[in-house]
């Protein structure tokens, strides 16, 4: 069984010895390790059952000079760092050759860097003389944890040290922006720092084209609960689905009739609040006695891209035509 602690000294000692430690960030909990130690990184890949070709984000402290790791920091990336660091924004740069452990980059020539805002993550990073890799602290493809207990539950057989920093305030993973191009940016993974916020700071919009950069968003399934999750884009479809699945766990924006018949949770209409609740509520649904989860998909509106991306990769989309009459 893993150990949950508030003692940062224990976490520092374990990380210095090359052991993985689960740490809080403002987005989700990360499975952290010394980014300069191949042994430490290999332990993280093994624990997560993550393919070695899937690169990791390097987490740095607020006062790090990132030019030691990256070849160039374009002007627009500086503006984004000034506006959003520390915070839930990851930037992908061209790595300085030979400066980053190839296990971090998955053998690519780029490196993803993030400066987390969570005070416990920052306190840790400022005390260590190496950056941390920190993929989300869940087995590959599963739901990310937003509490220390969720990390414990994600790795039931591990003897992991989990540093408790409370419930994550953002609730979904950071936005990832490709900053390898000298003057054009592209969002590789949506998050709560959305396209509008980024284009507002930069006063221009995104370069939209196919990218050869590999990202989790390129996988069809990810963020998956244990129980089958069905996604409906209208209340009518949701209702019809429920009619044929009386024990469904319902995650819907509607209340009234639905919740007098079904167990579940009424989704908040604010995107920030829904991001905060999303993984937390999917885990509750997994713990319930229901055999399936059915969820309403939020409308495709600005600010909701990150949430929709997570939901669509977590389950199976159902439309009216696929349901029995
Ligand atoms: O909010 C977050 O970003 C959380 C917390 C713990 O910081 N971390 C996180 O890590 O979500 P992970 O490993 O679950 O997802 C990060 C993704 C990887 O799956 C990878 O595809 C992408 O970032 N990534 C890492 N390095 C990259 C690179 N050089 N180029 C493109 N994508 C990269
Ligand atoms: Mg992840």
PDB file of C-alpha atoms and ligand atoms in Angstrom, residues 25 27-30 48 50 54-57 59 90 92 108 110-112 114 134-136 173-174 176 188-189 213-216, ligand 1:
ATOM      1  CA  UNK A  25       0.013  20.114  -9.297  1.00  0.00           C
ATOM      2  CA  UNK A  27      -4.024  20.358 -12.939  1.00  0.00           C
ATOM      3  CA  UNK A  28      -3.747  16.706 -11.835  1.00  0.00           C
ATOM      4  CA  UNK A  29      -1.344  14.693  -9.652  1.00  0.00           C
ATOM      5  CA  UNK A  30       1.936  13.802 -11.373  1.00  0.00           C
ATOM      6  CA  UNK A  48       2.484   3.526 -15.620  1.00  0.00           C
ATOM      7  CA  UNK A  50       3.578   3.600 -20.613  1.00  0.00           C
ATOM      8  CA  UNK A  54       5.537   8.592 -25.374  1.00  0.00           C
ATOM      9  CA  UNK A  55       7.487  11.689 -24.234  1.00  0.00           C
ATOM     10  CA  UNK A  56       7.274  13.252 -20.753  1.00  0.00           C
ATOM     11  CA  UNK A  57       6.796  16.847 -19.635  1.00  0.00           C
ATOM     12  CA  UNK A  59       8.547  20.437 -14.769  1.00  0.00           C
ATOM     13  CA  UNK A  90       3.117  23.409 -21.310  1.00  0.00           C
ATOM     14  CA  UNK A  92       7.139  22.381 -26.608  1.00  0.00           C
ATOM     15  CA  UNK A 108      12.328  13.302 -30.468  1.00  0.00           C
ATOM     16  CA  UNK A 110      11.758  18.560 -28.946  1.00  0.00           C
ATOM     17  CA  UNK A 111      11.093  18.883 -25.222  1.00  0.00           C
ATOM     18  CA  UNK A 112       7.888  19.853 -23.394  1.00  0.00           C
ATOM     19  CA  UNK A 114       5.864  23.236 -17.778  1.00  0.00           C
ATOM     20  CA  UNK A 134       5.801  14.201 -14.106  1.00  0.00           C
ATOM     21  CA  UNK A 135       3.298  12.347 -16.250  1.00  0.00           C
ATOM     22  CA  UNK A 136      -0.157  12.153 -14.731  1.00  0.00           C
ATOM     23  CA  UNK A 173      -4.213  18.354 -17.687  1.00  0.00           C
ATOM     24  CA  UNK A 174      -2.311  21.411 -18.913  1.00  0.00           C
ATOM     25  CA  UNK A 176       0.182  21.992 -24.602  1.00  0.00           C
ATOM     26  CA  UNK A 188      -1.370  20.313 -29.389  1.00  0.00           C
ATOM     27  CA  UNK A 189      -3.564  19.455 -26.375  1.00  0.00           C
ATOM     28  CA  UNK A 213       4.614  16.206 -33.419  1.00  0.00           C
ATOM     29  CA  UNK A 214       3.310  13.258 -31.431  1.00  0.00           C
ATOM     30  CA  UNK A 215       0.811  14.082 -28.698  1.00  0.00           C
ATOM     31  CA  UNK A 216      -1.620  12.120 -26.518  1.00  0.00           C
TER      32      UNK A 216
HETATM   33  O1  LIG B   1      -1.071  18.965 -16.454  1.00  0.00           O
HETATM   34  C1  LIG B   1      -0.196  18.214 -16.885  1.00  0.00           C
HETATM   35  O2  LIG B   1       0.422  18.437 -17.945  1.00  0.00           O
HETATM   36  C2  LIG B   1       0.095  16.956 -16.058  1.00  0.00           C
HETATM   37  C3  LIG B   1       0.670  17.379 -14.702  1.00  0.00           C
HETATM   38  C4  LIG B   1       1.062  16.218 -13.838  1.00  0.00           C
HETATM   39  O3  LIG B   1       1.712  18.284 -14.869  1.00  0.00           O
HETATM   40  N1  LIG B   1       0.981  16.085 -16.746  1.00  0.00           N
HETATM   41  C5  LIG B   1       0.602  15.365 -17.824  1.00  0.00           C
HETATM   42  O4  LIG B   1       1.556  14.497 -18.297  1.00  0.00           O
HETATM   43  O5  LIG B   1      -0.507  15.448 -18.311  1.00  0.00           O
HETATM   44  P1  LIG B   1       1.230  13.293 -19.298  1.00  0.00           P
HETATM   45  O6  LIG B   1       2.514  12.593 -19.486  1.00  0.00           O
HETATM   46  O7  LIG B   1       0.099  12.511 -18.766  1.00  0.00           O
HETATM   47  O8  LIG B   1       0.855  14.019 -20.616  1.00  0.00           O
HETATM   48  C6  LIG B   1       1.808  14.850 -21.224  1.00  0.00           C
HETATM   49  C7  LIG B   1       1.826  14.691 -22.691  1.00  0.00           C
HETATM   50  C8  LIG B   1       2.431  13.368 -23.137  1.00  0.00           C
HETATM   51  O9  LIG B   1       1.479  12.362 -23.274  1.00  0.00           O
HETATM   52  C9  LIG B   1       3.089  13.718 -24.436  1.00  0.00           C
HETATM   53  O10 LIG B   1       2.410  13.209 -25.558  1.00  0.00           O
HETATM   54  C10 LIG B   1       3.111  15.223 -24.479  1.00  0.00           C
HETATM   55  O11 LIG B   1       2.703  15.666 -23.232  1.00  0.00           O
HETATM   56  N2  LIG B   1       4.479  15.587 -24.725  1.00  0.00           N
HETATM   57  C11 LIG B   1       5.542  15.458 -23.913  1.00  0.00           C
HETATM   58  N3  LIG B   1       6.663  15.834 -24.519  1.00  0.00           N
HETATM   59  C12 LIG B   1       6.306  16.227 -25.761  1.00  0.00           C
HETATM   60  C13 LIG B   1       7.013  16.701 -26.888  1.00  0.00           C
HETATM   61  N4  LIG B   1       8.313  16.877 -26.873  1.00  0.00           N
HETATM   62  N5  LIG B   1       6.295  16.995 -27.985  1.00  0.00           N
HETATM   63  C14 LIG B   1       4.964  16.840 -28.014  1.00  0.00           C
HETATM   64  N6  LIG B   1       4.235  16.362 -26.997  1.00  0.00           N
HETATM   65  C15 LIG B   1       4.905  16.066 -25.886  1.00  0.00           C
END
